[in-house]
Coordinates of C-alpha atoms in Angstrom, one line a residue:
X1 CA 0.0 0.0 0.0
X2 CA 1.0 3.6 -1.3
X3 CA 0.7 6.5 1.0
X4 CA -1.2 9.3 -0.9
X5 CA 1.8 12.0 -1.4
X6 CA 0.7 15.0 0.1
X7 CA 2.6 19.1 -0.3
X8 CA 4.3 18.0 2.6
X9 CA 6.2 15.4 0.7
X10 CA 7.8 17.8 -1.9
X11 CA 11.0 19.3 0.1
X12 CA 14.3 17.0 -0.2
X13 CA 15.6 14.7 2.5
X14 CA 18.8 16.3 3.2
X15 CA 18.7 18.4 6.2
X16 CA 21.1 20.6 5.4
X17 CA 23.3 21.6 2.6
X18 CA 26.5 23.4 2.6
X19 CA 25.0 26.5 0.1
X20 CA 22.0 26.6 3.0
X21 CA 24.5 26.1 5.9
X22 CA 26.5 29.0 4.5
X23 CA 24.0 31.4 3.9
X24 CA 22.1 31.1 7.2
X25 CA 24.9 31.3 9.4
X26 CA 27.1 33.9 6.7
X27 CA 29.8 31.6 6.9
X28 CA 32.2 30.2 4.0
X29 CA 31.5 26.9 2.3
X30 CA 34.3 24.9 1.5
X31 CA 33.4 21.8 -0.3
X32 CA 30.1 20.4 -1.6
X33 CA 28.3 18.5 0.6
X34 CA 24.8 17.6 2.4
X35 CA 24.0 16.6 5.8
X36 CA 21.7 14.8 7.7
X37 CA 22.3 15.9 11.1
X38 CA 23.7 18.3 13.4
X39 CA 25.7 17.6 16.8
X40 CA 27.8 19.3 19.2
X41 CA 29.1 16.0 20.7
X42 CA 32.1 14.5 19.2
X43 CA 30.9 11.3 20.9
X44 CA 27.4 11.2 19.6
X45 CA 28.2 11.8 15.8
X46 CA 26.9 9.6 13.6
X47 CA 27.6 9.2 9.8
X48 CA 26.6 12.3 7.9
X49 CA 26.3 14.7 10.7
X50 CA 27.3 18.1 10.9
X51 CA 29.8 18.7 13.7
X52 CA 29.4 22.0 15.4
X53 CA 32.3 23.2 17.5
X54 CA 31.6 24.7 20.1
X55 CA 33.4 27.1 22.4
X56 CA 32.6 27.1 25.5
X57 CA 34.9 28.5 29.1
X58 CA 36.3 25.3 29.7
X59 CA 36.2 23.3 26.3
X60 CA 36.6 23.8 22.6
X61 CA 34.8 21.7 20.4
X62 CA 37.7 22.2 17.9
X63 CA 40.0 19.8 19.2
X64 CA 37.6 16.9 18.8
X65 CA 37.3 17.6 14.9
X66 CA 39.5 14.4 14.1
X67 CA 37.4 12.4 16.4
X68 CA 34.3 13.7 14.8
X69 CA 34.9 12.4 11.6
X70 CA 36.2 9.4 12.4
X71 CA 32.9 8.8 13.6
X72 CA 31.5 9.3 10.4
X73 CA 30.7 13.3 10.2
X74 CA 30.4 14.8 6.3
X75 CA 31.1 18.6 7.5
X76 CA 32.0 20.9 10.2
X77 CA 30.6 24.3 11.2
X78 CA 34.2 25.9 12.2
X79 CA 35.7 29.5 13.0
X80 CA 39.2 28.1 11.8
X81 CA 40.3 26.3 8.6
X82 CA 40.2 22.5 9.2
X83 CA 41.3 19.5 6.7
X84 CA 37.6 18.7 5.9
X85 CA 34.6 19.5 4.6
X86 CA 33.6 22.7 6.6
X87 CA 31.7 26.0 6.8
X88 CA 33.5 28.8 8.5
X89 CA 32.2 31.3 10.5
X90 CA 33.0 33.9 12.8
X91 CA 31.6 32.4 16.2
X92 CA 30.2 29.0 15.8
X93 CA 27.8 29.5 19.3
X94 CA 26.1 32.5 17.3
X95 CA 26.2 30.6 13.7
X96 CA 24.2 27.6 15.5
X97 CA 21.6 30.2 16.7
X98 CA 21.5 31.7 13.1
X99 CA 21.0 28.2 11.8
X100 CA 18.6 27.6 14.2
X101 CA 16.3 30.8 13.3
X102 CA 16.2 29.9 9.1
X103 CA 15.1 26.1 10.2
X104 CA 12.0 27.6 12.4
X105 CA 11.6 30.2 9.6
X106 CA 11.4 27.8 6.3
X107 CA 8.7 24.6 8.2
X108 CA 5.4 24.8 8.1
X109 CA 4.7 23.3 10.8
X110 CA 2.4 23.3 14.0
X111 CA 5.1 24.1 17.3
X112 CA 4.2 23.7 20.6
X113 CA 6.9 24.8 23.1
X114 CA 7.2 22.8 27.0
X115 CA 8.5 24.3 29.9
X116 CA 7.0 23.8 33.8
X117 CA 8.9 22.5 37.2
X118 CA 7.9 19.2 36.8
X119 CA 6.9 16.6 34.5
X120 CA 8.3 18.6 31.2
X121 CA 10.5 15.8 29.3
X122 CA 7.6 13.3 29.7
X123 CA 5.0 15.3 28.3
X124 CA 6.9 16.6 26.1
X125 CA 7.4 13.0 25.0
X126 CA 4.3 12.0 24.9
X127 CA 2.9 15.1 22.7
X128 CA 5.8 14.2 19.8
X129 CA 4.6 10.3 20.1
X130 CA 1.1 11.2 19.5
X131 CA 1.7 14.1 16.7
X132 CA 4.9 11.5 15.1
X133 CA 1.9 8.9 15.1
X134 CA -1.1 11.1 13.4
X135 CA 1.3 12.9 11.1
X136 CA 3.5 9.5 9.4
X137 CA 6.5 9.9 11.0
X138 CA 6.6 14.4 10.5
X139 CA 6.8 15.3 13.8
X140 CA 10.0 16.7 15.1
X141 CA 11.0 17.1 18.8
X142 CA 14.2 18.0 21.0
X143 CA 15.7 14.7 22.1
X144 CA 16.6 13.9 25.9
X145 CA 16.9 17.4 27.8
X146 CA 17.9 19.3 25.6
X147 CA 16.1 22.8 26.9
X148 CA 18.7 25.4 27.4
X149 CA 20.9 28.1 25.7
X150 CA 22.4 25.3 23.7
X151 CA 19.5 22.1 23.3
X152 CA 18.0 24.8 21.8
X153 CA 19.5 26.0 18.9
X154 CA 20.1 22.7 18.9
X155 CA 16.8 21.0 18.4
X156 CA 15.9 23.4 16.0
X157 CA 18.7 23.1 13.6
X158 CA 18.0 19.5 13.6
X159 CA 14.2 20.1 12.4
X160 CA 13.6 18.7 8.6
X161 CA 11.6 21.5 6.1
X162 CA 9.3 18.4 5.6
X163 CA 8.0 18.9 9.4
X164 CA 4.4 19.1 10.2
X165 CA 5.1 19.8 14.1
X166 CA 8.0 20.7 16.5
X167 CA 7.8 19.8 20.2
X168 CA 10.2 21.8 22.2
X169 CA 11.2 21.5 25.8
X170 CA 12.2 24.9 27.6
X171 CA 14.5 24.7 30.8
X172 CA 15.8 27.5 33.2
X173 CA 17.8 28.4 36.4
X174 CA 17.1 32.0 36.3
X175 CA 14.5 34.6 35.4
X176 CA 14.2 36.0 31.7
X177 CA 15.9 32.5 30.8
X178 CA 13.0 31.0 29.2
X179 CA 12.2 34.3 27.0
X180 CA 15.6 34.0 25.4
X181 CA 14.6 30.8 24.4
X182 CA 10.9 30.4 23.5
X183 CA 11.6 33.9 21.3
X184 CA 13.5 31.5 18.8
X185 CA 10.9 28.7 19.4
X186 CA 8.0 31.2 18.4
X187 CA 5.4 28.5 19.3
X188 CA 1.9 28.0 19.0
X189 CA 0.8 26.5 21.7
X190 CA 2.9 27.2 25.0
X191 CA 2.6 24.2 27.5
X192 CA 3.2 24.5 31.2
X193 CA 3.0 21.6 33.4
X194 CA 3.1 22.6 36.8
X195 CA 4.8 25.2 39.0
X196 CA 6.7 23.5 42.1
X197 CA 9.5 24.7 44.2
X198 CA 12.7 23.7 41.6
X199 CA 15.5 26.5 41.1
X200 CA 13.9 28.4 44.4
X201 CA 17.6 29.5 45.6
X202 CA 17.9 31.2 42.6
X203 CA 14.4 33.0 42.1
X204 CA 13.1 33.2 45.5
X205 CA 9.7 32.9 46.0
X206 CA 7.0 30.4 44.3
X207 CA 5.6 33.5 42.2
X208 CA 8.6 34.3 41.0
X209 CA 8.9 30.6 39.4
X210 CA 5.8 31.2 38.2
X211 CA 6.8 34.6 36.2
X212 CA 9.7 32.7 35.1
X213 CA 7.6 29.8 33.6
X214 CA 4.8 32.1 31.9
X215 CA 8.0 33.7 30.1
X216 CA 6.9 30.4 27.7
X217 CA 4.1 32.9 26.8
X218 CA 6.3 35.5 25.1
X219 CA 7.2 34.1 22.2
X220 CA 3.9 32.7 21.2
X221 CA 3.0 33.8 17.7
X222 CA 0.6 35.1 16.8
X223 CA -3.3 33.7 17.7
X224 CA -1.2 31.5 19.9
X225 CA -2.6 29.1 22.7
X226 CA -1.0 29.1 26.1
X227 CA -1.7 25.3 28.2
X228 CA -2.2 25.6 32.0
X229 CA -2.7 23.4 35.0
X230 CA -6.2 24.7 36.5
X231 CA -5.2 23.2 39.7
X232 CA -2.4 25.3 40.6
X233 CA -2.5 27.9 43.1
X234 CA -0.4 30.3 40.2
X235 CA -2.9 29.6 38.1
X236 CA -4.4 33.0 37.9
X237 CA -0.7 34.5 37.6
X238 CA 0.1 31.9 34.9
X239 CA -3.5 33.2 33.0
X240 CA -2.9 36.8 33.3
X241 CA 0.4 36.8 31.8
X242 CA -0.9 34.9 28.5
X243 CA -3.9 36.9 28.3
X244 CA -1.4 40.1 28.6
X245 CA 0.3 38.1 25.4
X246 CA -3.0 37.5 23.2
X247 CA -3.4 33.8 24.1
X248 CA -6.4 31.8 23.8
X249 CA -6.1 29.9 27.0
X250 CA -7.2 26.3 27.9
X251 CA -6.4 24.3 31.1
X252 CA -5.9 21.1 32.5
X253 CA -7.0 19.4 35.6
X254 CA -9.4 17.9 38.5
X255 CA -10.8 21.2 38.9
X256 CA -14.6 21.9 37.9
X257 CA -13.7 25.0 35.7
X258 CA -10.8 23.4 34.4
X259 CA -11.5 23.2 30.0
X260 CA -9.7 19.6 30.2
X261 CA -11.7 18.2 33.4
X262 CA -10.9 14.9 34.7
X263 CA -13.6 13.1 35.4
X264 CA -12.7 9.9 36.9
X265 CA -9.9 7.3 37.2
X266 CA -9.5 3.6 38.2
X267 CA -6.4 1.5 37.7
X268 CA -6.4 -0.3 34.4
X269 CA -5.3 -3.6 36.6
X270 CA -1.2 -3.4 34.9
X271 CA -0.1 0.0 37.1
X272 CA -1.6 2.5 34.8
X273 CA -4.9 4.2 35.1
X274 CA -8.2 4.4 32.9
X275 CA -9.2 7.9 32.7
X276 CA -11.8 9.6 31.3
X277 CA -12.1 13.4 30.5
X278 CA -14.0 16.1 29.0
X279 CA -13.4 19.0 27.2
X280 CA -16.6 21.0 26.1
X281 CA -18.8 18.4 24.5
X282 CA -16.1 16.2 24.3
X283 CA -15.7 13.1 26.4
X284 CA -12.7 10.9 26.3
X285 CA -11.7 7.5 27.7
X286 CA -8.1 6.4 27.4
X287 CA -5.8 4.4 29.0
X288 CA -2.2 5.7 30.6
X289 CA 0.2 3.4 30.9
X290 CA 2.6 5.4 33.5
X291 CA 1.9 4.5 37.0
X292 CA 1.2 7.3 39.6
X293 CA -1.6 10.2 39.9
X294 CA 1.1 12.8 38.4
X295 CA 0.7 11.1 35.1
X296 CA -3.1 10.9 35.4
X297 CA -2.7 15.0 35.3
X298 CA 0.1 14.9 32.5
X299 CA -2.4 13.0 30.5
X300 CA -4.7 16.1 31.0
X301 CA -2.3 18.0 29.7
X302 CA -0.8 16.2 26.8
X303 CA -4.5 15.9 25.9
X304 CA -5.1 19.8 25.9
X305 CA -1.9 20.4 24.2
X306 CA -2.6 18.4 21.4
X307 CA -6.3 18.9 20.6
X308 CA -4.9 23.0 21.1
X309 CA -2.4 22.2 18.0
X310 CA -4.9 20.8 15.7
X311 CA -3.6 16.6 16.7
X312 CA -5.4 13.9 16.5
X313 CA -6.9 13.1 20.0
X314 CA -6.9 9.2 19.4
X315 CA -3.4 9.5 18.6
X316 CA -2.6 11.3 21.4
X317 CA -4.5 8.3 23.4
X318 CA -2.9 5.4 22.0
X319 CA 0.2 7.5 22.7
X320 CA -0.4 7.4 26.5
X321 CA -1.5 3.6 26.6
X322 CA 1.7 2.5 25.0
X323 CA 4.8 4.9 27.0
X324 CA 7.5 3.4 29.0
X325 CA 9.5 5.3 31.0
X326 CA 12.5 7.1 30.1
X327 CA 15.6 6.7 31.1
X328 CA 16.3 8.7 34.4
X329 CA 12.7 9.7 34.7
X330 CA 10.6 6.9 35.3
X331 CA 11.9 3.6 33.6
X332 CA 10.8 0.6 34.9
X333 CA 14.1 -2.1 35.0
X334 CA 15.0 -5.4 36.3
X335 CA 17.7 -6.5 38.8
X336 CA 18.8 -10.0 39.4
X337 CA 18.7 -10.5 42.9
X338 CA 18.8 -13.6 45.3
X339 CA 15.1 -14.9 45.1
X340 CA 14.4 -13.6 41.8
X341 CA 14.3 -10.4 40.6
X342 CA 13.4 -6.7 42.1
X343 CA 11.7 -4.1 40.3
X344 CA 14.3 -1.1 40.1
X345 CA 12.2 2.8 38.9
X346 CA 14.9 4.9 37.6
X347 CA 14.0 8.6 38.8
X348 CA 17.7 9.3 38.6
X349 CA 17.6 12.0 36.8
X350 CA 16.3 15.0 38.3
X351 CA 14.8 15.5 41.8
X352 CA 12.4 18.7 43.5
X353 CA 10.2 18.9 46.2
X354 CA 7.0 17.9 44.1
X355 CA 8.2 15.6 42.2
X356 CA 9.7 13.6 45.3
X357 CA 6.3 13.1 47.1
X358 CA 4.8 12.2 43.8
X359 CA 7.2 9.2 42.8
X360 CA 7.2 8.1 46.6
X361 CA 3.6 8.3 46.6
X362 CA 3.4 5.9 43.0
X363 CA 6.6 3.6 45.1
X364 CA 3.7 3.0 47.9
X365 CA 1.1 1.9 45.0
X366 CA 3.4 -0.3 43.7
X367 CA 3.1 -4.2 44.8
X368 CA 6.1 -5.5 45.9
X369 CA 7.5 -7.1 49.0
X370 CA 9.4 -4.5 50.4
X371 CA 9.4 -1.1 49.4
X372 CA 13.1 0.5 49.5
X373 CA 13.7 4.4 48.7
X374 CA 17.3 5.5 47.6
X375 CA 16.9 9.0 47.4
X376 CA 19.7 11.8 46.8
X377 CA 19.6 15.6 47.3
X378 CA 17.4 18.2 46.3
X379 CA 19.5 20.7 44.6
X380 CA 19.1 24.6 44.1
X381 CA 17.1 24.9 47.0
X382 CA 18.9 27.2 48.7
X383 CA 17.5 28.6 52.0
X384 CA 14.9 27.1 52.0
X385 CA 16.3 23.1 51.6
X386 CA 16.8 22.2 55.1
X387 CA 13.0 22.1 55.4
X388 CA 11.9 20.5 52.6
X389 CA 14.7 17.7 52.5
X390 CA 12.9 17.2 56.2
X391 CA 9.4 16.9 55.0
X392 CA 10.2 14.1 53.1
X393 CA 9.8 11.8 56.9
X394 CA 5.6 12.2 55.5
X395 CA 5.7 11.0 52.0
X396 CA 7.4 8.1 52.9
X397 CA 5.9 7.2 56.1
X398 CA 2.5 7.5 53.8
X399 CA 4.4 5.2 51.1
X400 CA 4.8 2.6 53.5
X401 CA 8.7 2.6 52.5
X402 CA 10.8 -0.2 54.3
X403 CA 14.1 1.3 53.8
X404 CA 15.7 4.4 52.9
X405 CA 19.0 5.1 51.7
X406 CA 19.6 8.7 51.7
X407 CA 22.4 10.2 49.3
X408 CA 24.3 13.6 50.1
X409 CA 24.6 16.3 52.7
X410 CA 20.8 18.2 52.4
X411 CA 19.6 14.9 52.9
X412 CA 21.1 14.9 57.0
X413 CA 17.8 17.0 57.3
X414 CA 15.7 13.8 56.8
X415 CA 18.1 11.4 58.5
X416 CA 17.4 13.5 61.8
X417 CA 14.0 14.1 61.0
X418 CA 13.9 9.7 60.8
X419 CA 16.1 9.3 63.7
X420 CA 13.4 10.8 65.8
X421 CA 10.7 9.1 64.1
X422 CA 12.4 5.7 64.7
X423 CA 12.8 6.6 69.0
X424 CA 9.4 7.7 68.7
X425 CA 6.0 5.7 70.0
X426 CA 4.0 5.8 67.3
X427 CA 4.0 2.7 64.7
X428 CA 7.0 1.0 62.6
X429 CA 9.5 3.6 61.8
X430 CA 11.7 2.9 58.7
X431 CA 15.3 1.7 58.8
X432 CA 17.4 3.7 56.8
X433 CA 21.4 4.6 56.5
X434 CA 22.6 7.5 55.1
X435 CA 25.3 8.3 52.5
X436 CA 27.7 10.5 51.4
X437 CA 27.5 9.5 47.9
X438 CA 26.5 7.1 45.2
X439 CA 29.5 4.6 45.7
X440 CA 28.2 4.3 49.6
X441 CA 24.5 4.1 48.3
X442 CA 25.7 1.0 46.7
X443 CA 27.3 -0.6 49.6
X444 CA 24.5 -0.1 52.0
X445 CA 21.7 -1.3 49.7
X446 CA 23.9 -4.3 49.1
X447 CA 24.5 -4.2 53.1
X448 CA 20.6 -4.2 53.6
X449 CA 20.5 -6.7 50.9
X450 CA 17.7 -7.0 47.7
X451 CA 15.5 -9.9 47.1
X452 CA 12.9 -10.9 45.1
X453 CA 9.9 -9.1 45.2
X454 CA 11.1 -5.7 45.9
X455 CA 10.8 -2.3 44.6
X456 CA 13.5 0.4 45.0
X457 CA 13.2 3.8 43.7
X458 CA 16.5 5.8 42.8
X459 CA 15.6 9.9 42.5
X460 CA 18.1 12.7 43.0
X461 CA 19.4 15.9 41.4
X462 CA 21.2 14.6 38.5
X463 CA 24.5 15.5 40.0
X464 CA 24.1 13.6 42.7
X465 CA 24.7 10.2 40.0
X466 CA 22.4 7.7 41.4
X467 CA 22.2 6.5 37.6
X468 CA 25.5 5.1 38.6
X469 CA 23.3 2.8 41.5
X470 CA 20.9 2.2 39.2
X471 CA 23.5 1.0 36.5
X472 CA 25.0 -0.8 38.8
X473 CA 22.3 -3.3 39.7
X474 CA 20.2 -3.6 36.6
X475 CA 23.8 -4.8 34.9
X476 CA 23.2 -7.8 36.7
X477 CA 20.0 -8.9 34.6
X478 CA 20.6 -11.7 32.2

């Protein structure tokens, strides 16, 4: 069977070539030549890539040329001659950003731009799963966490003319970050997912992470739609600032006045849920496969994102029925243990307040024999970290956890706050031992010894390198 060819199909398949590279970035071509991709990591290049060096404080991509195309590059965006095929410019950071701009400039495609404290990367995810399935394969998205300065540029240079839609995560540390960003995005539907305490040290104050999320908002072309959860408490901060932009703007939630209402959910009998929704007129019943009442509300919000950008809503529903987890942020893995095997849940990658009680909260839900919790610090909390490393003792008295491990120096907060738990009266405290680092994380779980039957979950700051624990035991499966 013969897809009908559509307008869509007429642009080439090269991504790039080196006339187009050259006159987007104002660089120099020498040689002939076409590419298919664009990377900034020697180590990730794959054949017909173009390599961009990058300069950065500490590093200059330059020096890894020769490894670059030994890995099978065809060209290199350069601010030097080199002995291969190459475009030179005068500042390769600058030249990305240029190629960046004529890629979102020359698609004609449907954007839709994610940003939010927690819970981006997976939604963002699952909106390119459902739009690559309606649209044959033309979706585009930014891979892993690719969502600052850099990703960026990035993701964009990296999106085919042929696109019919972008997804496109948006990260920050610091106020007017996101504007920098979502300016070259120029989306049409602005996502937020939620606004919880993450980067705190640097903003200082929940409403100022809020004004640094609904930056999202101000490069929404125009007509644009801004996405936003109806149950937060910024919710009316988050809608002000898109109105103030022109938005049309639809939420997401358990809220009655929420546009994307849930309406109920029962677990589907394999960890997921059954929800059903409605929007308007609308009802929908649809199956998501992530376990935990965080994803329940992601659903809600892939939904509303993708009905706002003109998808196809039974995509967008198969979509969430058939998502694993990703690596760092939810995968589900097996390690060989004595008895059989325990279910490791790789949250390895990043770690904030909300985001802590949610996965400890899905750890509880989960059937298993023991429930263990190897959790690592809470970074950029600043002032305000003490307390809410501490507040963990509820979440995972509620979860029913059997054993902590805790990982780093924020986390001596919670080891006191457990000590006093365990001398107190009051029910089965859990045991727990605490840890400078990820090496002594592995010792002590191998100390309190896995078996059969349990469930561990590994969450931290990503510089904390719990991956490294979770490595470490799921090598074992054979």
């Amino acid at each position: 069977m013969r897809w009908p060819r559509t307008a869509g199909d007429a642009p080439r398949l090269a991504l790039w070539t080196s006339a187009e590279i050259a006159a987007a970035t104002g660089g120099t071509a020498y040689g002939e030549f076409q590419v298919s991709g664009v990377e900034m990591d020697s180590r990730d290049v794959v054949g017909g890539d173009l390599f961009v060096a990058l300069k950065g404080e500490a590093m200059d991509g330059h020096r890894f040329i020769d490894k670059a195309f030994a890995n099978g590059a065809a060209a290199a965006l350069v601010d030097r001659e080199v002995d291969y095929p190459h475009v030179r410019v005068a500042d390769t950071t600058e030249a990305l950003k240029a190629l960046a701009r004529v890629a979102r400039e020359r698609v004609n495609a449907k954007i839709v731009g994610v940003t939010g404290s927690v819970g981006k990367t997976g939604v963002k995810e699952a909106i390119f799963t459902a739009l690559e399935r309606s649209s044959r394969g033309a979706a585009h998205r930014s891979v892993r966490s690719y969502n600052n300065h850099v990703g960026v540029p990035l993701s964009l240079s990296r999106m085919p003319a042929r696109s019919r839609f972008g997804v496109f995560e948006m990260g920050m540390n610091h106020a007017n970050e996101i504007t920098g960003l979502t300016t070259q995005v120029r989306p049409h539907v602005a996502v937020i997912t939620t606004i919880a305490p993450a980067h705190i040290e640097n903003l200082g104050s929940m409403e100022a992470i809020a004004d640094a999320k609904a930056e999202i908002f101000d490069g929404l072309v125009e007509g644009g739609t801004a996405v936003i959860p109806a149950d937060s408490d910024w919710a009316d901060q988050l809608r002000s600032a898109a109105e103030k932009q022109g938005a049309k703007v639809v939420s997401f939630g358990r809220s009655p006045d929420a546009d994307m209402r849930l309406l109920d959910a029962v677990p589907d009998g394999t960890g997921g849920s059954l929800v059903t929704a409605a929007m308007g007129d609308m009802r929908l019943c649809f199956t998501v496969a992530e376990p935990g009442e965080h994803w329940i509300d992601n659903a809600l919000c892939v939904m509303a994102a993708v009905h706002a950008v003109g998808g196809d809503i039974g995509a967008a529903g198969l979509a969430l029925a058939e998502m694993g987890g990703l690596k760092g942020r939810g995968a589900r893995l097996r390690a060989k243990v004595p008895g059989g095997h325990a279910l490791i849940i790789d949250e390895s990658y990043n770690a904030n307040p909300a985001s802590m009680r949610a996965t400890l909260a899905q750890l509880g839900q989960t059937p298993a024999t023991r429930r263990i919790a190897v959790l690592g610090s809470m970074k950029e909390l600043g002032d305000f970290a003490e307390r809410f490393h501490a507040q963990l003792l509820g979440p995972i008295t509620d979860a029913g956890i059997d054993h902590a491990v805790l990982v780093g120096d924020e986390m001596s907060a919670l080891a006191r706050e457990m000590g006093k738990f365990a001398a107190g009266p009051l029910g089965k405290a859990p045991s727990f031992a605490h840890c400078s680092n990820a090496g002594e994380a592995i010792a002590a779980l191998q100390e309190f010894g896995l078996a059969g039957g349990d469930a561990v979950l590994v969450k931290g700051s990503n510089s904390v390198g719990l991956a490294r624990v979770v490595d470490h035991f799921t090598a074992r499966e054979g």
